[in-house]
Amino acid sequence: MKARITGTGSYAPTRVLTNADLERMVATSDEWIRERTGIRERHIAGAGEACSDLAVQAGTRALAAAGLAATDLDIILVATCTGDYPLPATACLVQHQLGATKAAACDLSAACCGFVYALSVADAYVKTGMRHVLVIGSEVMSAITDWTDRNTCVLFGDGAGAAVISASEGEQGILSTHLRSDGNLCGLIAVPGGGSRTPPSEKVIAERMHCIKMKGHETFKVAVRTLEEIARETLAANHLRVEDLDLYVPHQANVRILKAVMERLGLPIEKVMLNLDRYGNTSAASIPMALDEAVRAGRIKDGSLVMLGAFGAGLTWASAMIRW
Ligand code: ACO
């Protein structure tokens, strides 16, 4: 018995924010953003468009691709750090909108690693008796972005990606998942205000503590190291070599991070799915959005060997090996 991805879907809001638009908002340039990050543009949710709205669109597309009805689902997991509300869980709103009347629903918080963490939960649920799990990574990063901070506001975007994971006989499916965290590095990326440590207040708003603060340079170095380490661990656990991979689908944070990882692993760029130029860093949505694009473009086919790799706030890092 394996947990197999039987359908993927994604959704990006219609509004596009280009680097030229950002030049009018903060002291930055299209050239700096492209050279330092690889990002050209990102999608931004419209007024009133929340995390669950994006998630429902991506989830609907994934269900259609899997040929399933929402009522077939046993559970919906939404990986997000920008849910509609602190409570209820965004997954419950998605469950209602989809009409998934038989499904349980809950959220999972692991920042940019959220989708891979949720995939590992889905894998375990399927191996212990569930038949169909909908995993969605959905983020409205624009809601927690400080649009006056050039260090962070050029990086993030909004979007959602989804995958249906179903019980399946045979060799195809999730081969392994690998999860790590180091809370000692919790200060590298954080939204310091608005939670129980520092509840919402005028001070929190005035000091923009409800927005992402990041030590970009330190994060960069840890990202390269952890992505390389976990990729090697994942290959070794499956007795595979880098040459065996058909596609590496990494978290889309910064093309320079990914180029450094490719170089260290000896992975050619043709075997790496990159779409961050068009979406920026969409946190938990980035891997499932890239996965869906790769599937629909024919870069992932039946039998393809696909490795996922993520890192993010926590710090957390994670990977998965999948025989498609
Ligand atoms: N435009 C122009 N200049 C800028 C901008 C900007 N948008 N942002 C920063 N700079 C300046 C800095 O002020 C600094 O100037 P100084 O030398 O005069 O002080 C200079 O550019 C270099 O800054 P660095 O931080 O050293 O630049 P770096 O090459 O490290 O790139 C970046 C910054 C893009 C943030 C990079 O460090 C990065 O991508 N880090 C990883 C971020 C990440 O992936 N986070 C992960 C997950 S997020 C999550 O989990 C939710």
Coordinates of C-alpha atoms and ligand atoms in Angstrom, one line a residue:
M1 CA 0.0 0.0 0.0
K2 CA 1.3 3.4 -1.0
A3 CA 0.0 7.0 -0.6
R4 CA -0.1 8.3 -4.2
I5 CA -0.7 11.8 -5.5
T6 CA -3.6 11.3 -7.9
G7 CA -4.3 14.9 -8.8
T8 CA -2.8 18.4 -8.4
G9 CA -4.2 21.9 -8.8
S10 CA -3.1 25.5 -8.2
Y11 CA -4.5 29.0 -8.2
A12 CA -2.9 32.5 -8.2
P13 CA -4.9 35.7 -7.7
T14 CA -5.3 37.8 -10.9
R15 CA -3.5 40.9 -9.7
V16 CA 0.2 41.0 -10.6
L17 CA 2.7 43.2 -8.8
T18 CA 5.8 43.7 -10.9
N19 CA 9.3 44.8 -9.8
A20 CA 8.5 48.1 -11.6
D21 CA 5.5 48.5 -9.3
L22 CA 7.8 47.9 -6.2
E23 CA 10.2 50.5 -7.5
R24 CA 7.4 53.1 -6.9
M25 CA 6.8 51.8 -3.3
V26 CA 10.3 51.4 -1.8
A27 CA 14.0 52.2 -2.6
T28 CA 14.7 49.2 -4.8
S29 CA 15.2 48.4 -8.5
D30 CA 14.0 45.7 -10.9
E31 CA 17.7 44.9 -11.5
W32 CA 18.5 44.4 -7.8
I33 CA 15.4 42.2 -7.3
R34 CA 16.1 40.0 -10.4
E35 CA 19.8 39.7 -9.6
R36 CA 19.5 39.0 -5.9
T37 CA 16.4 36.9 -5.9
G38 CA 15.4 35.9 -9.5
I39 CA 11.9 37.3 -9.0
R40 CA 10.2 39.4 -11.7
E41 CA 6.6 39.5 -10.5
R42 CA 4.2 38.1 -7.9
H43 CA 0.5 37.7 -7.6
I44 CA -1.4 39.6 -4.8
A45 CA -4.8 38.7 -3.4
G46 CA -7.6 41.1 -4.2
A47 CA -9.5 43.0 -1.5
G48 CA -11.6 40.5 0.5
E49 CA -9.8 37.5 -1.0
A50 CA -8.5 35.4 1.8
C51 CA -6.5 32.2 2.3
S52 CA -9.5 29.9 2.1
D53 CA -10.7 31.5 -1.2
L54 CA -7.4 30.6 -2.8
A55 CA -7.3 27.2 -1.2
V56 CA -10.8 26.3 -2.5
Q57 CA -9.8 27.2 -6.1
A58 CA -6.7 25.0 -5.9
G59 CA -8.5 22.2 -4.1
T60 CA -11.3 22.1 -6.7
R61 CA -8.7 21.8 -9.5
A62 CA -6.9 19.0 -7.7
L63 CA -10.1 17.1 -7.1
A64 CA -11.0 17.4 -10.8
A65 CA -7.6 16.2 -11.8
A66 CA -8.0 13.2 -9.5
G67 CA -11.5 12.5 -10.8
L68 CA -12.9 12.6 -7.3
A69 CA -15.9 14.4 -5.7
A70 CA -15.4 16.5 -2.5
T71 CA -17.6 13.9 -0.7
D72 CA -14.9 11.3 -1.3
L73 CA -12.5 13.0 1.0
D74 CA -11.7 11.7 4.5
I75 CA -9.7 14.8 5.6
I76 CA -8.6 18.2 4.4
L77 CA -5.2 19.5 5.6
V78 CA -4.4 23.2 4.9
A79 CA -0.8 24.2 5.4
T80 CA -0.6 27.9 6.0
C81 CA 0.8 30.7 8.2
T82 CA -1.8 33.2 6.8
G83 CA -5.1 31.6 7.6
D84 CA -8.4 33.5 7.4
Y85 CA -8.6 33.7 11.2
P86 CA -6.7 32.5 14.3
L87 CA -9.6 30.2 14.7
P88 CA -11.5 28.4 13.2
A89 CA -9.0 26.5 11.1
T90 CA -9.0 27.6 7.4
A91 CA -9.4 23.9 6.5
C92 CA -12.9 24.0 8.0
L93 CA -13.9 26.9 5.8
V94 CA -12.5 25.0 2.8
Q95 CA -14.3 21.9 3.7
H96 CA -17.6 23.8 3.8
Q97 CA -17.0 25.6 0.5
L98 CA -16.1 22.4 -1.2
G99 CA -19.0 20.5 0.2
A100 CA -16.7 17.9 1.6
T101 CA -19.4 16.7 4.1
K102 CA -17.6 13.5 5.2
A103 CA -14.2 15.1 5.7
A104 CA -12.4 16.1 8.9
A105 CA -10.4 19.3 8.6
C106 CA -7.4 21.0 10.3
D107 CA -4.5 23.3 9.6
L108 CA -0.8 22.7 9.8
S109 CA 1.7 25.4 10.6
A110 CA 5.3 24.9 9.4
A111 CA 5.7 28.0 7.3
C112 CA 7.4 27.3 4.0
C113 CA 7.7 23.6 4.9
G114 CA 4.0 23.3 5.5
F115 CA 3.1 21.4 2.4
V116 CA 5.8 18.8 2.8
Y117 CA 5.0 18.4 6.5
A118 CA 1.3 18.0 5.6
L119 CA 2.2 15.5 2.8
S120 CA 3.9 13.4 5.4
V121 CA 0.8 13.5 7.6
A122 CA -1.4 12.5 4.6
D123 CA 1.1 9.6 3.9
A124 CA 0.7 8.4 7.4
Y125 CA -3.1 8.7 7.4
V126 CA -3.4 6.8 4.2
K127 CA -1.1 4.1 5.5
T128 CA -3.3 3.8 8.6
G129 CA -6.6 3.5 6.7
M130 CA -7.8 6.7 5.2
R131 CA -8.6 6.5 1.4
H132 CA -8.5 10.1 0.1
V133 CA -6.7 13.2 1.7
L134 CA -6.7 16.7 0.2
V135 CA -3.5 18.6 1.1
I136 CA -3.5 22.3 0.3
G137 CA -0.8 24.9 0.8
S138 CA -2.4 28.3 0.7
E139 CA -1.0 31.7 1.6
V140 CA -1.9 35.4 1.5
M141 CA 1.6 36.6 2.4
S142 CA 0.7 40.1 1.3
A143 CA -1.4 40.3 4.5
I144 CA 1.7 39.9 6.7
T145 CA 4.2 41.8 4.5
D146 CA 5.5 45.2 5.6
W147 CA 5.2 47.1 2.3
T148 CA 7.6 49.7 3.6
D149 CA 10.4 47.2 4.2
R150 CA 12.5 46.6 1.1
N151 CA 14.3 43.8 2.7
T152 CA 11.2 41.6 2.7
C153 CA 8.5 43.1 0.6
V154 CA 10.1 42.2 -2.7
L155 CA 10.2 38.5 -1.8
F156 CA 6.7 37.3 -1.2
G157 CA 3.6 36.6 -3.2
D158 CA 0.1 35.0 -2.8
G159 CA -1.2 31.7 -4.1
A160 CA -2.4 28.2 -3.4
G161 CA -1.5 24.7 -4.6
A162 CA -3.2 21.4 -3.8
A163 CA -2.7 17.6 -4.1
V164 CA -5.1 14.7 -3.6
I165 CA -3.4 11.8 -1.9
S166 CA -5.1 8.4 -2.3
A167 CA -4.4 4.8 -1.2
S168 CA -2.9 2.9 -4.0
E169 CA -1.5 -0.6 -4.6
G170 CA 1.8 -0.9 -6.5
E171 CA 5.1 1.0 -6.7
Q172 CA 3.9 4.5 -7.4
G173 CA 3.5 6.9 -4.5
I174 CA 5.3 8.6 -1.7
L175 CA 8.5 6.7 -1.1
S176 CA 9.7 8.6 2.0
T177 CA 9.4 11.9 3.8
H178 CA 12.0 13.6 6.0
L179 CA 11.2 16.3 8.5
R180 CA 13.6 18.5 10.5
S181 CA 13.4 21.6 12.7
D182 CA 15.7 23.8 14.8
G183 CA 13.8 26.1 17.1
N184 CA 17.1 27.6 18.3
L185 CA 16.9 29.5 15.0
C186 CA 13.3 30.8 15.5
G187 CA 14.5 34.4 15.4
L188 CA 15.7 34.3 11.8
I189 CA 12.2 34.6 10.4
A190 CA 9.3 35.6 12.5
V191 CA 6.0 37.6 12.8
P192 CA 6.7 38.8 16.3
G193 CA 3.3 40.5 17.2
G194 CA -0.3 39.5 17.2
G195 CA 0.0 36.1 18.9
S196 CA -0.3 35.2 22.6
R197 CA 3.3 36.5 23.3
T198 CA 2.5 40.0 22.2
P199 CA -1.3 40.3 21.6
P200 CA -2.6 42.8 19.0
S201 CA -2.3 46.4 20.2
E202 CA -1.7 49.8 18.8
K203 CA 2.0 49.4 19.5
V204 CA 2.1 46.1 17.5
I205 CA 0.5 47.8 14.5
A206 CA 2.6 51.0 14.8
E207 CA 5.8 49.0 14.9
R208 CA 4.6 46.6 12.2
M209 CA 5.2 43.6 14.5
H210 CA 2.3 41.8 12.8
C211 CA 4.5 41.6 9.7
I212 CA 7.4 39.3 8.7
K213 CA 10.8 40.2 10.1
M214 CA 13.7 38.3 8.6
K215 CA 17.4 38.1 8.9
G216 CA 17.8 37.3 5.2
H217 CA 21.5 36.8 5.0
E218 CA 21.7 34.3 7.8
T219 CA 18.6 32.5 6.5
F220 CA 20.3 32.2 3.1
K221 CA 23.3 30.3 4.4
V222 CA 21.2 27.9 6.6
A223 CA 18.8 27.3 3.6
V224 CA 21.7 26.2 1.3
R225 CA 23.1 23.9 4.0
T226 CA 19.9 22.3 5.1
L227 CA 18.5 21.8 1.5
E228 CA 21.7 20.0 0.5
E229 CA 21.8 17.9 3.7
I230 CA 18.2 16.8 3.5
A231 CA 18.4 16.0 -0.3
R232 CA 21.4 13.8 0.4
E233 CA 19.6 12.1 3.3
T234 CA 16.5 11.5 1.1
L235 CA 18.5 10.0 -1.8
A236 CA 20.5 7.8 0.6
A237 CA 17.3 6.6 2.4
N238 CA 16.0 5.4 -1.0
H239 CA 19.3 4.0 -2.3
L240 CA 19.2 6.5 -5.1
R241 CA 21.7 8.8 -6.8
V242 CA 21.2 12.4 -7.9
E243 CA 21.3 11.1 -11.5
D244 CA 18.2 9.0 -10.9
L245 CA 16.0 12.0 -10.3
D246 CA 13.7 13.2 -13.0
L247 CA 12.7 16.4 -11.3
Y248 CA 13.6 18.3 -8.1
V249 CA 10.8 20.6 -7.0
P250 CA 12.2 22.9 -4.3
H251 CA 10.6 25.7 -2.2
Q252 CA 10.7 28.8 -4.4
A253 CA 12.4 31.4 -2.2
N254 CA 15.5 32.6 -4.1
V255 CA 17.1 31.4 -7.3
R256 CA 20.6 32.0 -5.8
I257 CA 19.8 29.6 -2.9
L258 CA 18.7 27.0 -5.4
K259 CA 21.6 27.5 -7.8
A260 CA 24.0 27.0 -4.8
V261 CA 22.1 23.8 -3.9
M262 CA 22.2 22.5 -7.5
E263 CA 25.9 23.1 -7.7
R264 CA 26.6 21.3 -4.4
L265 CA 24.4 18.3 -5.5
G266 CA 25.6 18.3 -9.1
L267 CA 22.0 18.7 -10.3
P268 CA 21.5 20.2 -13.7
I269 CA 19.1 23.1 -14.0
E270 CA 17.0 21.2 -16.5
K271 CA 16.0 18.8 -13.7
V272 CA 14.9 21.6 -11.4
M273 CA 11.4 23.1 -11.4
L274 CA 11.7 26.9 -11.1
N275 CA 8.7 29.3 -11.3
L276 CA 9.7 31.9 -8.6
D277 CA 10.3 34.5 -11.3
R278 CA 6.5 34.7 -11.8
Y279 CA 5.2 34.0 -8.2
G280 CA 7.9 35.0 -5.7
N281 CA 8.0 33.1 -2.4
T282 CA 4.5 31.9 -1.7
S283 CA 5.6 30.0 1.5
A284 CA 3.5 26.8 2.0
A285 CA 1.9 27.2 -1.5
S286 CA 5.2 27.3 -3.4
I287 CA 5.9 23.6 -3.8
P288 CA 2.4 22.5 -4.6
M289 CA 2.1 25.4 -7.1
A290 CA 5.4 24.3 -8.8
L291 CA 4.4 20.7 -8.7
D292 CA 1.1 21.4 -10.4
E293 CA 2.8 23.5 -13.1
A294 CA 5.3 20.7 -13.7
V295 CA 2.5 18.1 -14.0
R296 CA 0.5 20.2 -16.4
A297 CA 3.5 21.1 -18.5
G298 CA 4.3 17.3 -18.9
R299 CA 7.6 17.6 -16.9
I300 CA 6.2 15.0 -14.5
K301 CA 4.8 11.8 -16.0
D302 CA 3.7 8.4 -14.7
G303 CA 6.8 6.8 -13.3
S304 CA 8.8 10.0 -12.8
L305 CA 11.1 10.2 -9.8
V306 CA 10.4 13.5 -8.1
M307 CA 12.1 14.9 -5.0
L308 CA 10.7 17.9 -3.0
G309 CA 12.8 20.1 -0.8
A310 CA 11.7 22.9 1.5
F311 CA 13.0 25.2 4.3
G312 CA 11.5 28.1 6.2
A313 CA 10.6 29.7 9.4
G314 CA 11.0 27.7 12.6
L315 CA 13.5 27.0 11.2
T316 CA 12.1 23.9 9.6
W317 CA 13.3 21.9 6.6
A318 CA 11.8 18.9 4.9
S319 CA 11.8 16.7 1.8
A320 CA 9.9 13.9 0.1
M321 CA 10.8 11.3 -2.5
I322 CA 7.9 10.4 -4.8
R323 CA 7.5 7.8 -7.6
W324 CA 4.8 9.5 -9.7
Ligands
ACO1 N1 16.5 46.6 -3.0 C1 17.7 47.2 -3.0 N2 18.6 46.9 -2.0 C2 18.2 46.1 -1.1 C3 17.0 45.5 -1.0 C4 16.1 45.8 -2.1 N3 14.8 45.2 -2.2 N4 16.9 44.7 0.0 C5 18.1 44.8 0.7 N5 18.9 45.6 0.0 C6 20.2 46.0 0.4 C7 20.5 45.9 1.9 O1 20.0 47.0 2.6 C8 22.0 45.8 1.8 O2 22.6 47.1 1.7 P1 23.9 47.5 2.6 O3 25.0 46.6 2.1 O4 24.0 48.9 2.2 O5 23.5 47.2 4.0 C9 22.3 45.1 0.5 O6 21.1 45.2 -0.3 C10 22.7 43.6 0.7 O7 21.8 43.0 1.6 P2 21.9 41.5 2.0 O8 20.9 41.1 3.0 O9 23.3 41.1 2.3 O10 21.6 40.8 0.6 P3 21.5 39.3 0.2 O11 22.4 39.1 -1.0 O12 21.6 38.4 1.4 O13 20.0 39.2 -0.4 C11 17.9 38.4 0.4 C12 18.9 39.5 0.5 C13 17.3 38.4 -1.0 C14 16.8 38.6 1.4 C15 18.6 37.0 0.6 O14 19.3 37.1 1.8 C16 17.6 35.9 0.8 O15 16.9 35.5 -0.1 N6 17.6 35.3 2.0 C17 16.7 34.1 2.2 C18 15.3 34.6 2.4 C19 14.4 33.4 2.5 O16 14.5 32.6 1.6 N7 13.6 33.2 3.5 C20 12.9 32.0 3.6 C21 11.7 31.7 4.0 S1 10.5 32.9 4.4 C22 9.3 32.0 5.2 O17 9.6 30.9 5.7 C23 8.0 32.6 5.4

